[in-house]
mmCIF file of C-alpha atoms and ligand atoms in Angstrom:
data_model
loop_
_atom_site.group_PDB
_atom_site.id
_atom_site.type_symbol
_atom_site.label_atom_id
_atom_site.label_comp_id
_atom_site.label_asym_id
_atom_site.label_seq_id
_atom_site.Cartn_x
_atom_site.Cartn_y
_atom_site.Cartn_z
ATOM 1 C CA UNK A 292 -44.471 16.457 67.606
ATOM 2 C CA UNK A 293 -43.957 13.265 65.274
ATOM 3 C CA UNK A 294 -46.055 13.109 62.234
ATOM 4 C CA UNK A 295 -49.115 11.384 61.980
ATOM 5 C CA UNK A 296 -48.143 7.918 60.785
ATOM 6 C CA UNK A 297 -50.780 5.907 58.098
ATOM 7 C CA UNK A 298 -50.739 2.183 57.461
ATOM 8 C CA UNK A 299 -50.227 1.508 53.318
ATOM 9 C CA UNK A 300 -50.247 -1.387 52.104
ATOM 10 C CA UNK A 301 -48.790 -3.531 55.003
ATOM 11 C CA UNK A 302 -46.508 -0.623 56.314
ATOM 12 C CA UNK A 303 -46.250 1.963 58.755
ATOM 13 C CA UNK A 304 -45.023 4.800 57.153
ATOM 14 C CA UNK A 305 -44.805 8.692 58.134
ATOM 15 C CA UNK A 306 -47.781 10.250 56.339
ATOM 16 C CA UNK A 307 -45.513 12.363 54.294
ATOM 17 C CA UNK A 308 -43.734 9.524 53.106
ATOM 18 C CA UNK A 309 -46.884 7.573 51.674
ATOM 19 C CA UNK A 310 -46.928 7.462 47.970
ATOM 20 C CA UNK A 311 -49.586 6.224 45.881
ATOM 21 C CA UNK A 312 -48.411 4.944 42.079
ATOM 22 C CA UNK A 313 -50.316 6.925 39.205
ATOM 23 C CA UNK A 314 -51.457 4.640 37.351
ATOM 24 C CA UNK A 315 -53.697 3.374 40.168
ATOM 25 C CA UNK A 316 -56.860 2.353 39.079
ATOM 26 C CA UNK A 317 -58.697 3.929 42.055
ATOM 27 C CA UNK A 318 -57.091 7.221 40.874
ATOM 28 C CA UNK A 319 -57.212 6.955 37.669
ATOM 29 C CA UNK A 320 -60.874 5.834 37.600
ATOM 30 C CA UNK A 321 -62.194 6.128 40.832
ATOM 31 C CA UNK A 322 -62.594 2.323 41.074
ATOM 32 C CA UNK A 323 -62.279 1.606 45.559
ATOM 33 C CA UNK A 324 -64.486 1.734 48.036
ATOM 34 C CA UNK A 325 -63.726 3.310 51.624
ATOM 35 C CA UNK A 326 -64.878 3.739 54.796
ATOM 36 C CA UNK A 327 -64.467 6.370 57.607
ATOM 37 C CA UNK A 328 -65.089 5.835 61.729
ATOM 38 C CA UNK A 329 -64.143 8.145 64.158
ATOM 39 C CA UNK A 330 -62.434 7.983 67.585
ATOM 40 C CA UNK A 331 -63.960 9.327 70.914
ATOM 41 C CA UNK A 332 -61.388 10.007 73.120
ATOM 42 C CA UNK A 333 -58.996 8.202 70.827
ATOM 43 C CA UNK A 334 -60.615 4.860 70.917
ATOM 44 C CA UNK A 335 -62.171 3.874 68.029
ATOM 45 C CA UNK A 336 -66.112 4.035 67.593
ATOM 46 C CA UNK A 337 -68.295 1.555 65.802
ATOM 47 C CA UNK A 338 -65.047 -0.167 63.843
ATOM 48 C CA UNK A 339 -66.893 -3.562 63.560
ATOM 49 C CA UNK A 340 -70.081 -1.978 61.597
ATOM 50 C CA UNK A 341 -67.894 0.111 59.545
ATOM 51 C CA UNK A 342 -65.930 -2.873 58.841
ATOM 52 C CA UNK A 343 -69.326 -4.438 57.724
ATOM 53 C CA UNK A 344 -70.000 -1.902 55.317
ATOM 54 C CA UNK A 345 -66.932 -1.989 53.783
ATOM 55 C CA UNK A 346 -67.111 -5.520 52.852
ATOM 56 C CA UNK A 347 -70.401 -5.107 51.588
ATOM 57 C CA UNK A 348 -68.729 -1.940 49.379
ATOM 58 C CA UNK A 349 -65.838 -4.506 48.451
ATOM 59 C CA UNK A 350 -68.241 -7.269 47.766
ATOM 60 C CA UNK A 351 -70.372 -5.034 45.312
ATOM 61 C CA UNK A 352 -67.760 -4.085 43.570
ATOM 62 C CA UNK A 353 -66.113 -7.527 43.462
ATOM 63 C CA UNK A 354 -62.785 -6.348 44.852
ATOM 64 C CA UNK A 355 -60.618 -8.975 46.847
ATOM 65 C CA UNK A 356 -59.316 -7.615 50.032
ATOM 66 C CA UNK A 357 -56.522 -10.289 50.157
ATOM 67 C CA UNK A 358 -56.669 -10.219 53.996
ATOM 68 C CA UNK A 359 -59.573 -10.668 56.238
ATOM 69 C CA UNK A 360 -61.879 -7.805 57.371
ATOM 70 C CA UNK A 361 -60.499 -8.651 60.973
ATOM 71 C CA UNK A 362 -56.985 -8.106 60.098
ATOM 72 C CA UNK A 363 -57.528 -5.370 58.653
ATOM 73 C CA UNK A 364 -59.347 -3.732 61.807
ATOM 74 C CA UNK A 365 -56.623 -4.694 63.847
ATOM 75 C CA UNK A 366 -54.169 -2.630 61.805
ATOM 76 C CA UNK A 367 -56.804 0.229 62.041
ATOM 77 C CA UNK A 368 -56.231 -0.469 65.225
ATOM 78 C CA UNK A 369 -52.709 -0.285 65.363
ATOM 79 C CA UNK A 370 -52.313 2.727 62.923
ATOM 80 C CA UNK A 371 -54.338 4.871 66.018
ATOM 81 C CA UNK A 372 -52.138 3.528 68.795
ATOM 82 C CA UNK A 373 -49.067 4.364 66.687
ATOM 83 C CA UNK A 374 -50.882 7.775 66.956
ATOM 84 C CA UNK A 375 -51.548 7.814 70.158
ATOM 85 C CA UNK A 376 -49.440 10.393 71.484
ATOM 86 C CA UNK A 377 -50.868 13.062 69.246
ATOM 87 C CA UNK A 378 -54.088 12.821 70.945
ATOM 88 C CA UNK A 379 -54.016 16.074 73.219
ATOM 89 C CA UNK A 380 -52.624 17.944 70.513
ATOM 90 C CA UNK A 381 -54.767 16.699 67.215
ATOM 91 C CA UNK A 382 -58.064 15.901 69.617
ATOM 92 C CA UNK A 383 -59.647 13.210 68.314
ATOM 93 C CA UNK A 384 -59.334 11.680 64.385
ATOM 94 C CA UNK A 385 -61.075 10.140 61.300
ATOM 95 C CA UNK A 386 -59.725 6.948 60.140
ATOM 96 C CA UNK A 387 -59.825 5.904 56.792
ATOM 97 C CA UNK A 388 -59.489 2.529 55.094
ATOM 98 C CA UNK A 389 -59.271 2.917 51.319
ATOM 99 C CA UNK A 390 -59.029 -0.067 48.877
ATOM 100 C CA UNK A 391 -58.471 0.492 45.356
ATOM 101 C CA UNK A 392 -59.027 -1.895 43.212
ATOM 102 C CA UNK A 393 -55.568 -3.650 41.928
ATOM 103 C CA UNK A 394 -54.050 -2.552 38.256
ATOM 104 C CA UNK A 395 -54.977 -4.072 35.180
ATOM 105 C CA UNK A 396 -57.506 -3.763 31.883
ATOM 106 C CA UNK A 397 -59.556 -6.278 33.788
ATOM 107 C CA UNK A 398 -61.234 -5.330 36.735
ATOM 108 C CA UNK A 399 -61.938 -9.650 37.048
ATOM 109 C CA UNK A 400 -58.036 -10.398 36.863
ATOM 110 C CA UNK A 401 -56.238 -7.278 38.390
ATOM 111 C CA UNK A 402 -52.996 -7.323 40.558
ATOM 112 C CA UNK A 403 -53.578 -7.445 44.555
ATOM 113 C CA UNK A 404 -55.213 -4.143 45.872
ATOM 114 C CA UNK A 405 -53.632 -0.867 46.839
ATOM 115 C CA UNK A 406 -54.834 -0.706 50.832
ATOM 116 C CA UNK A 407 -54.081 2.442 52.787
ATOM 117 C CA UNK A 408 -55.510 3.033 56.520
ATOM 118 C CA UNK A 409 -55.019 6.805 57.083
ATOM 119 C CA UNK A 410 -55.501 9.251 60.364
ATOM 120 C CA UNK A 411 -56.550 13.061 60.329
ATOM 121 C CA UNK A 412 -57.446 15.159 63.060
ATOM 122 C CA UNK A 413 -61.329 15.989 62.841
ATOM 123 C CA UNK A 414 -62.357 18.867 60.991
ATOM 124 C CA UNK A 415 -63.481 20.802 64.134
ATOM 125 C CA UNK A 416 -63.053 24.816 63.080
ATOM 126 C CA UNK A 417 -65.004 23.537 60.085
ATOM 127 C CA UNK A 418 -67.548 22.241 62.220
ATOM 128 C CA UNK A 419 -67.731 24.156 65.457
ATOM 129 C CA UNK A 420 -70.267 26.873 64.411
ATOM 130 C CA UNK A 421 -72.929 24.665 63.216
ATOM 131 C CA UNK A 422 -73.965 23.396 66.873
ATOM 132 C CA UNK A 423 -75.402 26.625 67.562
ATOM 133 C CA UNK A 424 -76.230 28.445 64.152
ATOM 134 C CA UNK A 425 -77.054 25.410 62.466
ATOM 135 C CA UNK A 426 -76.637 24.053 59.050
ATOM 136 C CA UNK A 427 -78.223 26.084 55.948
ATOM 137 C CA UNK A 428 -79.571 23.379 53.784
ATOM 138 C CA UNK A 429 -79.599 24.113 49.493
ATOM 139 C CA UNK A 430 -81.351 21.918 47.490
ATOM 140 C CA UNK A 431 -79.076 21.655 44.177
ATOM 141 C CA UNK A 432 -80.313 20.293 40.948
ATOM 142 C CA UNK A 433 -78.092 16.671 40.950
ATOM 143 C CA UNK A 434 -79.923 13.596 42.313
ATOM 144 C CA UNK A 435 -79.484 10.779 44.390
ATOM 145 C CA UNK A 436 -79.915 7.997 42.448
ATOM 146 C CA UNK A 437 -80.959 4.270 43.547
ATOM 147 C CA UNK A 438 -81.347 3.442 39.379
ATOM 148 C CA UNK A 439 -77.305 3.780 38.425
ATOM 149 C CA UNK A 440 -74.524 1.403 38.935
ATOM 150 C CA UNK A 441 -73.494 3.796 41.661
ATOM 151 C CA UNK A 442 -76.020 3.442 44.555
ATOM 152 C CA UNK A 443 -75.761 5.395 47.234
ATOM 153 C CA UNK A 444 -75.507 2.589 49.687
ATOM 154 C CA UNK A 445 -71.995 1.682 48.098
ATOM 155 C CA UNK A 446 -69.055 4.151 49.559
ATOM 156 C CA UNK A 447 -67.083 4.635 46.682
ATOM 157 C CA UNK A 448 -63.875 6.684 46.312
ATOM 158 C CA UNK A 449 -65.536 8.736 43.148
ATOM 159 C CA UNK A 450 -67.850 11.607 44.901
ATOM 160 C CA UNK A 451 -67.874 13.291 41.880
ATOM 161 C CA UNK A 452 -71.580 13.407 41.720
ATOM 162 C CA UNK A 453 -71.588 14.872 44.664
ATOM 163 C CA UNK A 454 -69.448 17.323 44.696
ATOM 164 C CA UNK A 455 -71.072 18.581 41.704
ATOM 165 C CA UNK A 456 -73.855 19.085 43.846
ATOM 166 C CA UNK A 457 -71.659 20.741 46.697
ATOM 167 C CA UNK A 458 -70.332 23.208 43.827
ATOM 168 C CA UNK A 459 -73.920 24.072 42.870
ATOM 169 C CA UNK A 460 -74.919 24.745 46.356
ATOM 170 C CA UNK A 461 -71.941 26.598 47.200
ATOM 171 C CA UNK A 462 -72.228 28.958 44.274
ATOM 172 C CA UNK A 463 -75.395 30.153 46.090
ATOM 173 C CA UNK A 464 -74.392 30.135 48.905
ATOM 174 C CA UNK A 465 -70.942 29.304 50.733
ATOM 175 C CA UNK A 466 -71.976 28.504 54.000
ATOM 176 C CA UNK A 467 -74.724 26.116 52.857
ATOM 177 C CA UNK A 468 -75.199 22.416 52.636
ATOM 178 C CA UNK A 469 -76.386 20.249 49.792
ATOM 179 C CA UNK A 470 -79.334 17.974 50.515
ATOM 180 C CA UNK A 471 -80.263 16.207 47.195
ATOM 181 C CA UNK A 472 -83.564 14.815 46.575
ATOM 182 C CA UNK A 473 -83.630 11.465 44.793
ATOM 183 C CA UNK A 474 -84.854 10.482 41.044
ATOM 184 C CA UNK A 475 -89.032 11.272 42.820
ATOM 185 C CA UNK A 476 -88.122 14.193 44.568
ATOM 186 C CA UNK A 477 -88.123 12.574 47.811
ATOM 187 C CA UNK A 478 -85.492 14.110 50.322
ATOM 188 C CA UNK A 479 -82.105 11.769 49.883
ATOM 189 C CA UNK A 480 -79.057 13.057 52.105
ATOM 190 C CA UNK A 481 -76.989 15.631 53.095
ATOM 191 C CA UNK A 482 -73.481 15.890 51.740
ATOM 192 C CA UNK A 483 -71.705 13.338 53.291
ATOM 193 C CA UNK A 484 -74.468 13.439 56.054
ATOM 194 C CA UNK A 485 -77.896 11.365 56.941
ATOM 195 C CA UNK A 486 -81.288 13.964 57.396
ATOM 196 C CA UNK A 487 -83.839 13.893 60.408
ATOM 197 C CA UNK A 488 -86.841 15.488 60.793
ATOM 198 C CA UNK A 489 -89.447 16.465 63.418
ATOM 199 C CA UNK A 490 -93.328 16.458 62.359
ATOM 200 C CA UNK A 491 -96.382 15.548 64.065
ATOM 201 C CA UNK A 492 -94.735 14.115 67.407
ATOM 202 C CA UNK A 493 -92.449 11.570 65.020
ATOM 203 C CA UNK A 494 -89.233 11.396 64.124
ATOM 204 C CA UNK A 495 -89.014 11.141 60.173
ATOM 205 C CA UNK A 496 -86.092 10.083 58.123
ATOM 206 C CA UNK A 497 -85.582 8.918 54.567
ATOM 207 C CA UNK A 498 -85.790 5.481 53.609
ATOM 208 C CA UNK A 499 -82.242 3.318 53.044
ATOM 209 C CA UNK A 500 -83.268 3.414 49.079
ATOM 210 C CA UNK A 501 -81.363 6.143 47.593
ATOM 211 C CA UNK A 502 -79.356 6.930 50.622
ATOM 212 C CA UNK A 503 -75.811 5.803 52.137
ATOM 213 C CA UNK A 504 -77.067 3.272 55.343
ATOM 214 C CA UNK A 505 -75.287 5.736 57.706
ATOM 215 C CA UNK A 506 -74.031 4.712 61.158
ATOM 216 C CA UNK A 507 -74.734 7.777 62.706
ATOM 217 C CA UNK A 508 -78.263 7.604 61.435
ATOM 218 C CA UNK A 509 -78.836 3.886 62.810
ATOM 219 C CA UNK A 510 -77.444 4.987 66.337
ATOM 220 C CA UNK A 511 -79.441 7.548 66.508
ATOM 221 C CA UNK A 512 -82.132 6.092 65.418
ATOM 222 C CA UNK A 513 -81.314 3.336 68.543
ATOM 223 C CA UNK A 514 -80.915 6.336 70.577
ATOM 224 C CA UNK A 515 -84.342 8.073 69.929
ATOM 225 C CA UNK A 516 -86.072 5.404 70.733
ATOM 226 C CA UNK A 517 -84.229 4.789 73.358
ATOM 227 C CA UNK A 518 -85.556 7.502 74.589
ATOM 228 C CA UNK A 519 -89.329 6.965 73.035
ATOM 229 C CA UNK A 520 -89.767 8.772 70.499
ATOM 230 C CA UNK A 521 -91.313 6.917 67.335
ATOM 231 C CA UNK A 522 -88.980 7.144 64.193
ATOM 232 C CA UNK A 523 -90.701 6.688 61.093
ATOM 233 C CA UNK A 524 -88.354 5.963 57.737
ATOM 234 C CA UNK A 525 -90.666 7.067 54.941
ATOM 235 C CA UNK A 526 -90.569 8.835 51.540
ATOM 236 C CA UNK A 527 -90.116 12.753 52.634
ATOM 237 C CA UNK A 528 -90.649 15.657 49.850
ATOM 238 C CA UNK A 529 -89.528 19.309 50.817
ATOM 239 C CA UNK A 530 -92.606 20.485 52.044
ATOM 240 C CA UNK A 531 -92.191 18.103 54.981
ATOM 241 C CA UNK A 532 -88.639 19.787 56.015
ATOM 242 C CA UNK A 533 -90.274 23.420 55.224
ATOM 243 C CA UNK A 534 -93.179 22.576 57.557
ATOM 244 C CA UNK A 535 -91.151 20.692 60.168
ATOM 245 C CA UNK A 536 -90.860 21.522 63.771
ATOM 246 C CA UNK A 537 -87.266 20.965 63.444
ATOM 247 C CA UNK A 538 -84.818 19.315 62.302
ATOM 248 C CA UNK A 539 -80.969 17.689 62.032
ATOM 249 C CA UNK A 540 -78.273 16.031 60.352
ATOM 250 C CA UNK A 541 -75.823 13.361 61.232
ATOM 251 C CA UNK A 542 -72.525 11.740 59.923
ATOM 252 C CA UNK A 543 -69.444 10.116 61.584
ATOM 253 C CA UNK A 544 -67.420 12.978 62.631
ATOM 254 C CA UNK A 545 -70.246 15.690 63.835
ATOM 255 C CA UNK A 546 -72.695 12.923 65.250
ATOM 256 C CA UNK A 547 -75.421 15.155 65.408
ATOM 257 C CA UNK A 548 -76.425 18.759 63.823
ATOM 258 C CA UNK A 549 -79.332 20.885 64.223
ATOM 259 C CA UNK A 550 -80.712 22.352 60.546
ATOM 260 C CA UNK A 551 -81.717 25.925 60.596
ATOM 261 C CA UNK A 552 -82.775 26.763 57.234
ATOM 262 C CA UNK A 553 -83.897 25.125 53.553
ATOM 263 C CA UNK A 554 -83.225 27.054 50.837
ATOM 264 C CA UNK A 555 -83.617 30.142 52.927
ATOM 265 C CA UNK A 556 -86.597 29.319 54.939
ATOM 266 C CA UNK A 557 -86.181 29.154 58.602
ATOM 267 C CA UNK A 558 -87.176 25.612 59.744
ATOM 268 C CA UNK A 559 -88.194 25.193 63.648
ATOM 269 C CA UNK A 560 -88.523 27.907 66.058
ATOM 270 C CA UNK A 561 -85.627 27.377 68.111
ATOM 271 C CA UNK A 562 -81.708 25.957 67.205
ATOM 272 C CA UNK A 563 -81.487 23.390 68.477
ATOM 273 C CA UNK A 564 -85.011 22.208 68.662
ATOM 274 C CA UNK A 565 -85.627 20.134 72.026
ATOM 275 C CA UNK A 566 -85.564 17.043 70.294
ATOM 276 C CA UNK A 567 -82.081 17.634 68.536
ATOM 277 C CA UNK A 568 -81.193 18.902 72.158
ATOM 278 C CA UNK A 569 -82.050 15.683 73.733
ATOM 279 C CA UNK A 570 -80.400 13.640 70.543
ATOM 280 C CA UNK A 571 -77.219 15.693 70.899
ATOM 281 C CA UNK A 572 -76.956 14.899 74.766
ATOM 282 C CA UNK A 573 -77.835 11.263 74.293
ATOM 283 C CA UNK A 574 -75.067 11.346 71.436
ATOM 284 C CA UNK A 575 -72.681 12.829 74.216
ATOM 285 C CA UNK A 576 -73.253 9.321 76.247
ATOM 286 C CA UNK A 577 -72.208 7.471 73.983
ATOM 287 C CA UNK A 578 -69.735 9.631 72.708
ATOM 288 C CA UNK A 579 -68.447 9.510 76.725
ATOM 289 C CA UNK A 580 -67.337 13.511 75.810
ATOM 290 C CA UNK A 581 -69.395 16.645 74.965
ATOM 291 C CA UNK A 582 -68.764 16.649 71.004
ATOM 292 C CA UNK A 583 -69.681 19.768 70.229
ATOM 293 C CA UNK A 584 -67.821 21.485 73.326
ATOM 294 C CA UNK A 585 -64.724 19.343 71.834
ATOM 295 C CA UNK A 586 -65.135 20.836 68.018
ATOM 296 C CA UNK A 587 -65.471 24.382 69.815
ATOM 297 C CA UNK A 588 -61.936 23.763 71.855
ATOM 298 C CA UNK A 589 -60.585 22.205 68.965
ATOM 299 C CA UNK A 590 -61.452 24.386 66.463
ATOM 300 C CA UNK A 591 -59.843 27.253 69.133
ATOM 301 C CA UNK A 592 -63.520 28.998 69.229
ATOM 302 C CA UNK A 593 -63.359 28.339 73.093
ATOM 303 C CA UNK A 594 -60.640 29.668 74.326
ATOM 304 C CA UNK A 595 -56.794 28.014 73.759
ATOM 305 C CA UNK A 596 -57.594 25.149 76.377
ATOM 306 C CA UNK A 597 -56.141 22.014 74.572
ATOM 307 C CA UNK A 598 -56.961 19.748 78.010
ATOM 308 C CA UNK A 599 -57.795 15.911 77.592
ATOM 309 C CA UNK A 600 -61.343 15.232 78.465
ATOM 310 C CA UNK A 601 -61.869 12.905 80.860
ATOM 311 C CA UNK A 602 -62.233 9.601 79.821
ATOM 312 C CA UNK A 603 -65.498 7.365 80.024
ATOM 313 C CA UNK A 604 -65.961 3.988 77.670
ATOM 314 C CA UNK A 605 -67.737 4.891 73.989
ATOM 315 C CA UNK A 606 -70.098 2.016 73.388
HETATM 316 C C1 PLP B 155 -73.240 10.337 51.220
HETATM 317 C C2 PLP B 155 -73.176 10.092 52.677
HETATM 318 N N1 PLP B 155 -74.310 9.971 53.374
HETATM 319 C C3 PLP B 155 -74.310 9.740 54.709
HETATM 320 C C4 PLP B 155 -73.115 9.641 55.395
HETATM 321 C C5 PLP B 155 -73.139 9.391 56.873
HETATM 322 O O1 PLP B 155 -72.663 8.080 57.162
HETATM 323 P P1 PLP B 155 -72.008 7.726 58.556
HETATM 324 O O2 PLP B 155 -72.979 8.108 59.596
HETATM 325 O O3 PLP B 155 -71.799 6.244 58.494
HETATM 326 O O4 PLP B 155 -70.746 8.489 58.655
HETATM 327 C C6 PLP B 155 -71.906 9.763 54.717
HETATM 328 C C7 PLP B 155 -70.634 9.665 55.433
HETATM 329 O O5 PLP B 155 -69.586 9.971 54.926
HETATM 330 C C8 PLP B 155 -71.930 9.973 53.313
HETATM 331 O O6 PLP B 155 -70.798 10.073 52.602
#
């Protein structure tokens, strides 16, 4: 099998052939702004919203992309159909376009940007288990802060802040989650992940102020009510997740997750809750493939099956 092939700066190169110079300011100082879609069945999903985000990203940061927005989809684009042939064995991937901000003391004047587009097959062993056993939230002591120069609405390369976070919440507990709370002690987010929950016959979710605007959390926020259930963005405090019926967490590659416990308090009776259970099989529609049964066969939990699923359009 050929390797997985990126796009950097303008070329197509083998992925272990892409070099990055080191004194490039998005590695050096974690100055670029990203943005991650996923494919369904190797097609990419949502590409023009995440395209949208991005520019906003580039546009706070005042980082010239040199090319438009367009172009640059199309050679997302082209980077997956170069990788087409992988498909059955990698499943389905992320796809990355990084854009770091050019060199220079002067982040008004710098050289033209380092751009890469890159491909990775989803992390589905990493995945797989939650679907059923659900994810163990942790509450660590960093926050999610709205006040900084780093919003969370901007997707910046530097995470640091939150994998501080992550390395707090893992030290209790490896298998958990980190959902940080924001400067109030309102729930924020999950790492790398947007958090639902179920109270009083609504759908609740954070507000967009101290969050990342995730496109998993506006589908399914399309898709709930959709399906008529009221979704209510308000200020949430821990007590509302401890006394929920149930609830879940969504991102890019996952879609949709069912939460099973907050700082080790059960949440919900069952995992999934029916509501997650309906969210996960609306998710599947659009999706036009069961995701979960994909991480499971992926991630080789299933049996060694490596089949294509059959194919259906992903909206
Ligand atoms: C901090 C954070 N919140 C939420 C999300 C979910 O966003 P999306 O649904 O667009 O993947 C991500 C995705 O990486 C993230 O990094």
């Amino acid at each position: 099998m050929d390797e997985i092939t990126y796009w950097v700066n303008g070329e197509f190169v083998p992925a272990s052939r892409a070099v990055m110079p080191l004194n490039n300011r998005g590695y050096r100082l974690g100055d670029g702004v990203f943005d991650t879609e996923r494919t369904f069945n190797g097609k990419l999903f949502k590409l023009d919203t995440h395209l949208e985000r991005l520019g906003r990203s580039l546009k706070m940061l005042r980082i010239d992309l040199g090319m438009s927005l367009e172009e640059l989809g199309r050679c997302a684009e082209e980077t997956v159909e170069r990788n087409l042939h992988r498909l059955e064995h990698d499943g389905d991937w992320w796809v990355t376009q990084t854009i770091h901000r050019g060199d220079g003391g002067n982040p008004l004047n710098p050289a033209p940007p380092f751009i890469s587009i890159i491909v990775e097959p989803l992390a589905f062993a990493r995945f797989a288990p939650y679907y059923t056993k659900g994810a163990h939230l942790v509450i660590p002591s960093g926050r999610s802060s709205a006040r900084t120069g780093m919003d969370p609405k901007l997707k910046a390369v530097s995470r640091l802040a939150m994998v501080l976070a992550d390395l707090e919440t893992k030290r209790m507990d490896e298998d958990a989650w980190s959902l940080v709370l924001d400067e109030e002690g309102n729930l924020a987010e999950v790492f790398y992940g947007n958090l639902f929950l179920v109270r009083e016959g609504a759908i609740r979710t954070p507000t967009p102020r101290a969050i990342l605007e995730g496109i998993t959390r506006a589908t399914t926020i399309g898709l709930a009510r959709e399906a008529g259930y009221e979704v209510i963005e308000q200020n949430l405090q821990p007590y509302d997740l401890y006394t929920a019926d149930e609830a879940f967490i969504t991102t890019t590659s996952y879609c949709i997750l069912p939460v099973s416990e907050l700082n080790g308090a059960p949440i919900g009776e069952a995992v999934p809750g029916p509501v997650t259970q309906r969210l996960t099989e609306a998710w599947n529609g659009v999706a036009g493939l069961d995701v979960a049964e994909q991480m499971r066969r992926y991630a080789g939990l299933a049996g060694p099956t490596r089949a294509a699923q059959p194919i259906t359009a992903a909206r």
